XYZ file of C-alpha atoms in Angstrom:
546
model
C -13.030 0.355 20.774
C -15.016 1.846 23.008
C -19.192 2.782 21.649
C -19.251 6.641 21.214
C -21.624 8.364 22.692
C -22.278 9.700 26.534
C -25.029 8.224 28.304
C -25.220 10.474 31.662
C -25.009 13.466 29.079
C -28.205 12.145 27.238
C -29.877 11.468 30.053
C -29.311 15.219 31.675
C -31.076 15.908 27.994
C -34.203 14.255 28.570
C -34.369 15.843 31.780
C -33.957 19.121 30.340
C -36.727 18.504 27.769
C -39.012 16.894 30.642
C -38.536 20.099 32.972
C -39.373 22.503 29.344
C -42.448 20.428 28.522
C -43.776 20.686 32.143
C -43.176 24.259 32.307
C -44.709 24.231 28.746
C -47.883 22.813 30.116
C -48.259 25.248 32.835
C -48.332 28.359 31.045
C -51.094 26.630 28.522
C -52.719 26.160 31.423
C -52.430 29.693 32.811
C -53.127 31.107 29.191
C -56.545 29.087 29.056
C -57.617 30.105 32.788
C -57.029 33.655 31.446
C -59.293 32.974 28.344
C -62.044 31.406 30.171
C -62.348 33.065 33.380
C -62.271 36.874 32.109
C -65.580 38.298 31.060
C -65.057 41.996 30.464
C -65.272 43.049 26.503
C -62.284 44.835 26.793
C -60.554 41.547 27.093
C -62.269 39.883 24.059
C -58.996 40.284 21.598
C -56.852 39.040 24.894
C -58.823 35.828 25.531
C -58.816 34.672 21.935
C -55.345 35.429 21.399
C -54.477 33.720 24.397
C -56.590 30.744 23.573
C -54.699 30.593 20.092
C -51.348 30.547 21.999
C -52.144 28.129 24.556
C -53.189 25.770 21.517
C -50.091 26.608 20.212
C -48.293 25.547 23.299
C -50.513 22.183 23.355
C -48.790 21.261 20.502
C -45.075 22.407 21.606
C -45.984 20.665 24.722
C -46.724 17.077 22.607
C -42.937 17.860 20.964
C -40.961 18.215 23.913
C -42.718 15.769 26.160
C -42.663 13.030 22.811
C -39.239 13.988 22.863
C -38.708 13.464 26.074
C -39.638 10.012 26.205
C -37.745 9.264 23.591
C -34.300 10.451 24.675
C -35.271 8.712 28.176
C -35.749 5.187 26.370
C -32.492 5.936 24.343
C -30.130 7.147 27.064
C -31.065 3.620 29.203
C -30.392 1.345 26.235
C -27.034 3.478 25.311
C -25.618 3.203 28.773
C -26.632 -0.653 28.754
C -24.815 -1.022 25.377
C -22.066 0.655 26.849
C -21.623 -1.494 29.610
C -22.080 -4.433 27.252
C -19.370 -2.920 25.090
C -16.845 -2.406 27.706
C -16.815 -6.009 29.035
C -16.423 -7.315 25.242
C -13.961 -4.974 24.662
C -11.923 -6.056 28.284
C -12.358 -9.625 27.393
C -11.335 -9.153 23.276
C -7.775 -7.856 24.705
C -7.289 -10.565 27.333
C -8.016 -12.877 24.456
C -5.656 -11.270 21.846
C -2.930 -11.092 24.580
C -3.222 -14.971 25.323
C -3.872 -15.741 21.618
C -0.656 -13.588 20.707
C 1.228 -15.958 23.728
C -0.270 -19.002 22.206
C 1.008 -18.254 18.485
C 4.299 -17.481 19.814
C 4.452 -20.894 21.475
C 3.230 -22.528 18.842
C 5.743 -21.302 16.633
C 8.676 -21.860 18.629
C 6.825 -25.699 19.045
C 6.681 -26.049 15.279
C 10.689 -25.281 14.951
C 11.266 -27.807 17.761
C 9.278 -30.523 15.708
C 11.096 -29.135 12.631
C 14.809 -29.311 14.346
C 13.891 -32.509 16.377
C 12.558 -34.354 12.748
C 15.750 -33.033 11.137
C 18.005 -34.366 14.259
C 16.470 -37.666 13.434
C 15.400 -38.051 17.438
C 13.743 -40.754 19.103
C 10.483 -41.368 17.496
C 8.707 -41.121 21.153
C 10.597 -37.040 21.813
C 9.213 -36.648 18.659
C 5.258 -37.929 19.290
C 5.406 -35.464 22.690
C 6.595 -32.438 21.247
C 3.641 -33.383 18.932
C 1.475 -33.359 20.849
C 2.587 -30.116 23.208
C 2.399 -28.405 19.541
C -1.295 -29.618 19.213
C -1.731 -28.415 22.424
C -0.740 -25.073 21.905
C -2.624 -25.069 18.752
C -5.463 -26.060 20.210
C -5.008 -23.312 22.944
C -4.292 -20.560 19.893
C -7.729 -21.571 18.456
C -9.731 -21.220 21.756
C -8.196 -17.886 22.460
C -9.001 -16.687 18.427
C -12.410 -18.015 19.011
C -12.815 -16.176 22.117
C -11.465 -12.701 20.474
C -14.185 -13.414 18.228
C -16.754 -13.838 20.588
C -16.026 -10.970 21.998
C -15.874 -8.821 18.795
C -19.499 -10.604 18.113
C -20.329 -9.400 21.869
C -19.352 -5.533 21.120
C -21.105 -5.667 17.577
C -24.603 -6.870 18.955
C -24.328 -3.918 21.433
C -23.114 -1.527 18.786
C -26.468 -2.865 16.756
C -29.012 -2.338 19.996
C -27.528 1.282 20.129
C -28.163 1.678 17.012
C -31.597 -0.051 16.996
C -32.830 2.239 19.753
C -31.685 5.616 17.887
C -33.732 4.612 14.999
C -36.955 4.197 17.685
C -35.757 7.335 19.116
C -35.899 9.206 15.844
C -39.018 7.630 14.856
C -41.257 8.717 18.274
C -39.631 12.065 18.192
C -41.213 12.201 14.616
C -44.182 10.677 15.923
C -44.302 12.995 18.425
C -43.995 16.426 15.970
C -46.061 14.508 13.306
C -49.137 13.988 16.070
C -49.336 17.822 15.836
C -49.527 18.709 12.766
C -52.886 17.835 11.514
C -55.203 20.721 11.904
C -57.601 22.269 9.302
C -54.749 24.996 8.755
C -52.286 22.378 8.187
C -54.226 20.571 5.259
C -54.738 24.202 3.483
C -51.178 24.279 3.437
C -50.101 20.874 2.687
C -52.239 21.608 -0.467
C -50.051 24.660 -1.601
C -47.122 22.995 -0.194
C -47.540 20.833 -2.866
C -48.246 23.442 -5.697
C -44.973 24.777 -4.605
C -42.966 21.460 -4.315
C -43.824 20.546 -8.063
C -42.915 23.853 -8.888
C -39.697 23.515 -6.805
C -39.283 20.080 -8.189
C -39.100 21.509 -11.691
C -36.467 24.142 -11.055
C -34.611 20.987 -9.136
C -34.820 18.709 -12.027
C -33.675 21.635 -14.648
C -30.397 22.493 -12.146
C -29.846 18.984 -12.101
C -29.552 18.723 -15.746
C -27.829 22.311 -16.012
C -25.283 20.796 -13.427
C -24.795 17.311 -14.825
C -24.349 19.175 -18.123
C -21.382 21.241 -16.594
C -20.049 18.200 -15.084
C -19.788 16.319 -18.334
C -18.099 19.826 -19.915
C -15.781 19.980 -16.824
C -14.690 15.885 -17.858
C -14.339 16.785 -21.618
C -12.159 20.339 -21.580
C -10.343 18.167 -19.009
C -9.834 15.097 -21.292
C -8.712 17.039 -24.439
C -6.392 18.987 -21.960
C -5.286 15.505 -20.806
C -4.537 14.115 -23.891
C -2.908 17.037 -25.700
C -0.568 16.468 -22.884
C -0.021 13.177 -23.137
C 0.583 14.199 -27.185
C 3.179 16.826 -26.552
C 4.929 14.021 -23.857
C 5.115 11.781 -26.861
C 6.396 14.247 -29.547
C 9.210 15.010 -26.576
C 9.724 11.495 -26.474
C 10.265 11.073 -30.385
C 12.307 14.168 -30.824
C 14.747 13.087 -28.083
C 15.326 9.417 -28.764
C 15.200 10.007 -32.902
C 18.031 12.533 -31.901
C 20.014 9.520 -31.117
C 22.287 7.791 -33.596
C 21.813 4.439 -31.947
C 18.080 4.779 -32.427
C 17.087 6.922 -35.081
C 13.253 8.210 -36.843
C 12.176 5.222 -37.428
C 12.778 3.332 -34.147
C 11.843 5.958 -32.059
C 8.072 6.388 -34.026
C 8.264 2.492 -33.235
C 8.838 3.187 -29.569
C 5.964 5.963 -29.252
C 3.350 3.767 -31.203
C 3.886 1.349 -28.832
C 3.908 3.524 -25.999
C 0.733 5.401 -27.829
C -0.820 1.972 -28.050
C -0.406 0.521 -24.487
C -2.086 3.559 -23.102
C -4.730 3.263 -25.531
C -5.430 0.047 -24.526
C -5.197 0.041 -21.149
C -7.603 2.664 -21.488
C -10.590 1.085 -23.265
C -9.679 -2.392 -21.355
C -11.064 -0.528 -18.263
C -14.021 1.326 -19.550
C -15.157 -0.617 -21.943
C -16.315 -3.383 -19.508
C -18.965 -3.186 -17.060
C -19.704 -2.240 -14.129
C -18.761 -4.888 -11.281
C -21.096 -6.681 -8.660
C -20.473 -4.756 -5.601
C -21.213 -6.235 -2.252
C -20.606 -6.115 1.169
C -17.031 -7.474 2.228
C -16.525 -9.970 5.342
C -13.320 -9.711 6.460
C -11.455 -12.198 7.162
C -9.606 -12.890 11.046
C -6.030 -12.084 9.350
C -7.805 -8.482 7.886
C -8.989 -8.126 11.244
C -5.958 -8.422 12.968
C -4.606 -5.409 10.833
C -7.012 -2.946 11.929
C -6.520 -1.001 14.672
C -9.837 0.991 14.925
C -11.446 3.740 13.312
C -9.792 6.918 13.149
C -10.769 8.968 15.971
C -9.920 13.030 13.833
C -8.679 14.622 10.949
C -5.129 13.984 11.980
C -5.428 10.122 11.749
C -7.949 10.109 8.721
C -5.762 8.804 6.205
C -4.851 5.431 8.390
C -8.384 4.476 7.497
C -7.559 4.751 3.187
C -3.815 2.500 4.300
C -5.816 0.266 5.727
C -8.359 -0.451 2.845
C -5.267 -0.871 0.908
C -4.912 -4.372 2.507
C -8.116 -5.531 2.108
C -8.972 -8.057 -0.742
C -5.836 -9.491 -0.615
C -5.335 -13.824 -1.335
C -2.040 -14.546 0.085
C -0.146 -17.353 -0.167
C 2.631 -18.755 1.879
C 6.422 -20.758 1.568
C 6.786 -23.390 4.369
C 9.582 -21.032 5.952
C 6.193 -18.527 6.410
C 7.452 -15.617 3.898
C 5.031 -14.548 1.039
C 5.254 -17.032 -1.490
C 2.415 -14.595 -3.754
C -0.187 -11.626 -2.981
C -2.937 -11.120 -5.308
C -4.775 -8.465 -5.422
C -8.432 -10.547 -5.957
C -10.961 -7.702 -5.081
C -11.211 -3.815 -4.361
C -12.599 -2.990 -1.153
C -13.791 0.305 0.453
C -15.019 1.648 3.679
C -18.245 3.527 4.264
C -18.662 5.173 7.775
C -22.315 6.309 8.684
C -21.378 9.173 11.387
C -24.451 10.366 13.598
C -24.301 13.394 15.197
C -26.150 15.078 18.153
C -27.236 17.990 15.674
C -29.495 15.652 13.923
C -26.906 15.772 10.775
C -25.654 12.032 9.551
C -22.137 12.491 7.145
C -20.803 9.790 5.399
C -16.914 9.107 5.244
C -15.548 7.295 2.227
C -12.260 5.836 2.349
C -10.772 4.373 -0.916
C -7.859 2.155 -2.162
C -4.834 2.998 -3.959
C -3.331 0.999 -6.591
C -2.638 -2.748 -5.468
C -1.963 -4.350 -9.563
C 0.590 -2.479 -11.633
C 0.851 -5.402 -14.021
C -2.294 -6.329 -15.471
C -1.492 -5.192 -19.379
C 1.399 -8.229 -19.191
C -0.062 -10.763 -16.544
C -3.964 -10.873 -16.907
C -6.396 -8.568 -14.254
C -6.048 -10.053 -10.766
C -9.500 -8.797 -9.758
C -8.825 -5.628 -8.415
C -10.145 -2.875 -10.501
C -7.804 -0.390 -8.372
C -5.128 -1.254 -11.324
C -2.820 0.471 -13.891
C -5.475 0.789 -16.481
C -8.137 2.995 -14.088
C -5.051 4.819 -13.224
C -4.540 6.074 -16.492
C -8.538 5.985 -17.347
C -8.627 8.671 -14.258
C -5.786 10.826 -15.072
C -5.750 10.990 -18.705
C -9.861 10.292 -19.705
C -12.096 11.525 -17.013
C -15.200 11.624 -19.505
C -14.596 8.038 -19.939
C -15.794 7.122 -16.450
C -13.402 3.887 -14.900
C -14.801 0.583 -13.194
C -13.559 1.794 -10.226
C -15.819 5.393 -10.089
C -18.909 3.032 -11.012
C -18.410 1.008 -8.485
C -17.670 3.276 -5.233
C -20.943 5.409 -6.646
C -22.906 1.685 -6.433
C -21.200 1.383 -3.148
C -22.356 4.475 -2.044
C -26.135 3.520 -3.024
C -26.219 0.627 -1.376
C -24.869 2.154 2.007
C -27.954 4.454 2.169
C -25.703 7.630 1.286
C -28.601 10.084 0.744
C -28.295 13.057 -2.013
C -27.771 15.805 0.092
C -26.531 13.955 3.339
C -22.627 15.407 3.775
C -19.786 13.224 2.576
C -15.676 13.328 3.237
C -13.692 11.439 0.641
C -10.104 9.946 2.191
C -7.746 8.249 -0.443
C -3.908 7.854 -0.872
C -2.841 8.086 -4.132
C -4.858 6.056 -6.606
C -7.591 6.570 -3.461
C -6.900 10.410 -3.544
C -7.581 10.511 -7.244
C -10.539 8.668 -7.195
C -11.431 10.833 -4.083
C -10.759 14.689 -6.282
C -12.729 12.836 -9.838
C -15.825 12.418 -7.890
C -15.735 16.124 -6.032
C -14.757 17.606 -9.565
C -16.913 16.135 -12.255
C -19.897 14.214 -10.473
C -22.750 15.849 -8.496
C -24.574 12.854 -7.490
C -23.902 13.611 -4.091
C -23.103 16.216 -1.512
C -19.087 16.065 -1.388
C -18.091 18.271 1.302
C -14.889 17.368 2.321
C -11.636 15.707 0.319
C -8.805 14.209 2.326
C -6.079 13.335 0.282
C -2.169 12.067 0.029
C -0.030 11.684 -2.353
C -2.116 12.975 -5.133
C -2.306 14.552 -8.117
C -5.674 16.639 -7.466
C -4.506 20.051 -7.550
C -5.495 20.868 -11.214
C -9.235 19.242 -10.936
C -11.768 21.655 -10.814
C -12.920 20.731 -7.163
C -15.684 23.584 -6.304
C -15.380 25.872 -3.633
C -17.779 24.440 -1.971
C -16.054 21.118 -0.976
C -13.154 21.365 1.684
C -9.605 20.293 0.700
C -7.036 19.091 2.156
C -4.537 17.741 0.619
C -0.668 15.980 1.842
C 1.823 15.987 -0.159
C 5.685 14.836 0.080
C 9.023 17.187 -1.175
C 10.203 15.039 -3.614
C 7.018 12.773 -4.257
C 6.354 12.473 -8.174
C 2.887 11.578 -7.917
C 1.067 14.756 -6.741
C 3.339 16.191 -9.723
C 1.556 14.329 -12.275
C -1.197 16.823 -13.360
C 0.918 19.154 -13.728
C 2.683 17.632 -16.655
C -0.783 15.940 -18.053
C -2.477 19.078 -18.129
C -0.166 21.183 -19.745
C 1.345 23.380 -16.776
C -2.372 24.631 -16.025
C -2.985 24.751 -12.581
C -1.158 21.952 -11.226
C 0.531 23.121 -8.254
C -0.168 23.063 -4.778
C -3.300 25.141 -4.151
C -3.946 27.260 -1.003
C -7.385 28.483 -1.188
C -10.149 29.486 1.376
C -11.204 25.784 1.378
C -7.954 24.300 0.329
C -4.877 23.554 2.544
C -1.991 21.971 0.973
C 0.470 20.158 3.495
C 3.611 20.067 1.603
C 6.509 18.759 3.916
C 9.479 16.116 3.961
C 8.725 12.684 4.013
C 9.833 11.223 7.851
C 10.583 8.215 5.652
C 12.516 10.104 3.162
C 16.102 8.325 3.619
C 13.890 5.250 1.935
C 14.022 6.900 -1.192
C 11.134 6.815 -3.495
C 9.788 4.221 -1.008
C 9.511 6.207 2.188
C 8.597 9.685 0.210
C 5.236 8.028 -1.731
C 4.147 5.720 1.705
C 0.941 5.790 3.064
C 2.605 5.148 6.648
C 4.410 8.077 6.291
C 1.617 10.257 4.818
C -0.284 9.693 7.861
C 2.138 10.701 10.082
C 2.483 13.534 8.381
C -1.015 14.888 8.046
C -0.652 13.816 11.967
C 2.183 15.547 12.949
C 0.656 18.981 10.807
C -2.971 19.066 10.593
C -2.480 22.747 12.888
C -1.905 23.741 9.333
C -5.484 23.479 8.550
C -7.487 26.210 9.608
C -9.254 25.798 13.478
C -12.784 26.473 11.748
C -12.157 24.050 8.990
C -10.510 21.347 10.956
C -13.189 21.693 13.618
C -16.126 21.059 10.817
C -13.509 17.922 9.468
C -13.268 16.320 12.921
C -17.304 15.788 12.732
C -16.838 13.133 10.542
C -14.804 11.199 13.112
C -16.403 9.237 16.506
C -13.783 11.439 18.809
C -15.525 14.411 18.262
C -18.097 15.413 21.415
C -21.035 15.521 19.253
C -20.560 11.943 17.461
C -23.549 9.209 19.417
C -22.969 6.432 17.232
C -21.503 5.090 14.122
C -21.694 2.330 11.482
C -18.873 1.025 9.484
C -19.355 -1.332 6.253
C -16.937 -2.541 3.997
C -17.601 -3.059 -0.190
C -16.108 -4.707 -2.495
C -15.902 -6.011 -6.121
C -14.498 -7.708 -8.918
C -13.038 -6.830 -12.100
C -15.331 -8.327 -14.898
């Protein structure tokens, strides 16, 4: 993947700023003759306004020309890191298309060994297809290490870019900071600071007037939740007591145990704490099953599929099919986006259920599970494992308060994605990128764009609209929310092919031109294929159910 970023543009920059701060200069310079060369009284007021302004122009001067500098610096090491980048990336696909040779050999060696042992053959055809097979292994090995060199290679340049946009930022600072420390500047530092504890009062009291609506928002939708749920139970008991074969007494059996699994699915998730969250190493096999970051909107929701296979401990029959998957950990991406306007976003893509069994076989590790499933849908004032632990996540990525955020999830993802824009304000959620879920009757503000996929014939996004009663749960179109609601290209798969996140993404793919230009424009910022994107940073988290 090639570094984002365009050096020669960068570089036509710092000329640009170079040519202003030496045109800059020269009308200081011009301003001061005037100031200091006239001697009529008539020009008094002139030459001590122009003095002020030609002090004034000092100090733009010190901006541009610190600036300047700084974007010179940069734009050498980013084309360097390019370059660097390139060759990795040139010698990473030579190596994956040997490596990919190699593995293919030395499976077709391991059958011969296989058929040959079988055949009972001569003991020294045996020993030399042997040893061609440890050859070939051998070879796979080289080329793997190799890919990995290379992916080392392109990650140390990645880091220099990144390295020399901090010192970039940090002398253009320098360079505004350097003027700013006249006389003036103290006086009003000093009611600066009268006014900043008075504006960090009102921030503190709309804080707690806005976590206080948050944690209203979570209860009305919890009792709304759960007088659902009731009324699906009293359905349930009516019907199946209606039944001769079953009768009152069964059926009340049925829907206390029914009442009672949910229940304790429930408090099995939010009763324990939160996990450990750390940064995840992927393994070579996890890897392998990337194929980049997402380059726009249209291709945002590969990112929350790919997540989904993260975590994973899988184990193997000698014939090489999946003997067992377990889902041991949770794992999210966090994508630090930096942008030419100065402005860093954040993109958060999250998992969707990987355990559906945990009630009858013990948690697996993953806290992306039945019971914060039903902890999301049915309690959001009982916050799940899994919201604690994307919000740690978050924290320890450097995601700042205000700093702009997108949320991408499929499914399980999407609801996680639509609780945190509805009920927390923690942080600045400005965009929600969903599939296949049931968001539409969360009380996501206006503020935060939406869009969200959804299948004909997909059950899930359909679920808050039974939970809640019938109250607002159906596809929203709304100033900032687009609902994509079109057949599944994997429909003939039944169930299957309708709720896939394969299939979602080709969807949103195939009809993001249904989200307005304006809106799709501001969504494709948070991706490294739009123009203004010079860099990025991409760190995956993960945890442990406790």
């Amino acid at each position: 993947m090639a570094l984002p970023g365009n050096p020669t543009a960068l570089a036509d920059r710092a000329s640009t700023y170079q040519a202003s701060a030496s045109r800059i200069q020269r009308a200081a310079d011009d301003l001061r003759a005037l100031a200091y060369t006239s001697t009529a009284k008539s020009l008094d007021a002139i030459r001590e306004r122009s003095g002020e302004v030609a002090g004034t122009l000092d100090e733009a001067y010190g901006r541009y020309a610190g600036t300047a500098t700084a974007l010179v610096e940069y734009a050498a090491v980013l084309r360097d890191a390019h370059r660097r980048a390139d060759a990795a990336d040139q010698a990473e696909a030579t190596a994956e298309s040997y490596a990919g040779q190699a593995d293919t050999r030395v499976t077709a060696l391991t059958r011969h060994v296989r058929n040959l042992e079988e055949a009972a053959a001569p003991v020294g055809t045996i020993e030399a297809a042997e040893r061609d097979l440890a050859d070939a292994e051998r070879a796979s090995r080289r080329y793997d290490s190799a890919a990995t060199s290379a992916r080392d290679d392109h990650e140390a340049a990645r880091r220099d870019m990144e390295a020399a946009a901090q010192r970039a930022m940090s002398l253009i600072d320098s360079a505004i900071d350097a003027t700013n420390e006249s006389w003036l500047d103290h006086v009003g530092n000093f009611f600066a600071g009268v006014g900043s504890w008075l504006a960090d009062l009102g921030k503190w009291v709309g804080e707690f007037l806005q976590d206080l609506w948050d944690e209203l928002q979570r209860f009305v939708s919890t009792v709304l939740a759960i007088l659902g749920t009731v009324l699906i139970l009293v359905l349930v008991y009516t019907v199946l007591s209606m039944l001769p074969v079953i009768g009152p007494l069964i059926a009340a059996v049925v829907v206390g145990i029914l009442a009672g699994f949910l229940l304790g699915s429930i408090l099995s998730d939010v009763l324990k704490p939160t996990p450990k969250v750390g940064e995840h190493t992927r393994t070579e096999a996890e890897k392998r099953q990337g194929n980049g970051q997402p380059v726009d909107l249209a291709s945002a929701i590969k990112e929350a599929t790919y997540v989904d296979k993260l975590g994973h401990v899988v184990t193997y029959n000698p014939d090489g099919t999946v003997k067992e998957d377990v889902a041991n950990e949770s794992v999210i991406s966090v994508t630090k986006i930096g942008d030419a306007d100065g402005v860093v976003r954040w993109r958060v893509s999250l998992p969707s259920t990987q355990e559906w069994l945990s009630r009858f076989n013990g948690d697996q590790g993953a806290t992306n599970d039945l019971d914060s499933n039903l902890t999301l849908m049915l309690t959001p004032a009982l916050r799940s494992q899994y919201e604690h632990a994307v919000l740690a996540a978050m924290a320890q990525a450097g995601v700042g308060p205000d700093d702009p955020v997108m949320l991408v999830g499929f499914s399980q993802g999407g609801i996680m994605a639509g609780t945190l824009a509805a009920y927390n304000s923690d942080y600045n959620w400005d965009a929600v990128v969903v599939a296949g879920a049931p968001i539409d009757s969360m009380p996501i503000p206006a503020s935060t764009k939406v869009v969200s996929v959804q299948h004909d014939g997909d059950p899930v996004p359909r679920l808050d609209t039974v939970i809640s009663l019938g109250t607002n749960g159906y596809a929203q179109r709304r100033p900032n929310w687009t609902t994509i609601n079109e057949p599944s290209p994997l429909a003939a798969d039944g169930v299957g092919g309708i709720h896939n996140g394969a299939a979602y993404n080709r969807t949103l793919h195939d009809n993001v031109n249904q989200v307005p230009t304006g809106t799709r424009e501001e969504l494709d910022r948070y991706f490294i294929g739009d123009a203004n994107t010079y860099g990025y940073t991409e760190t995956y988290y993960g945890w442990q159910e406790k």
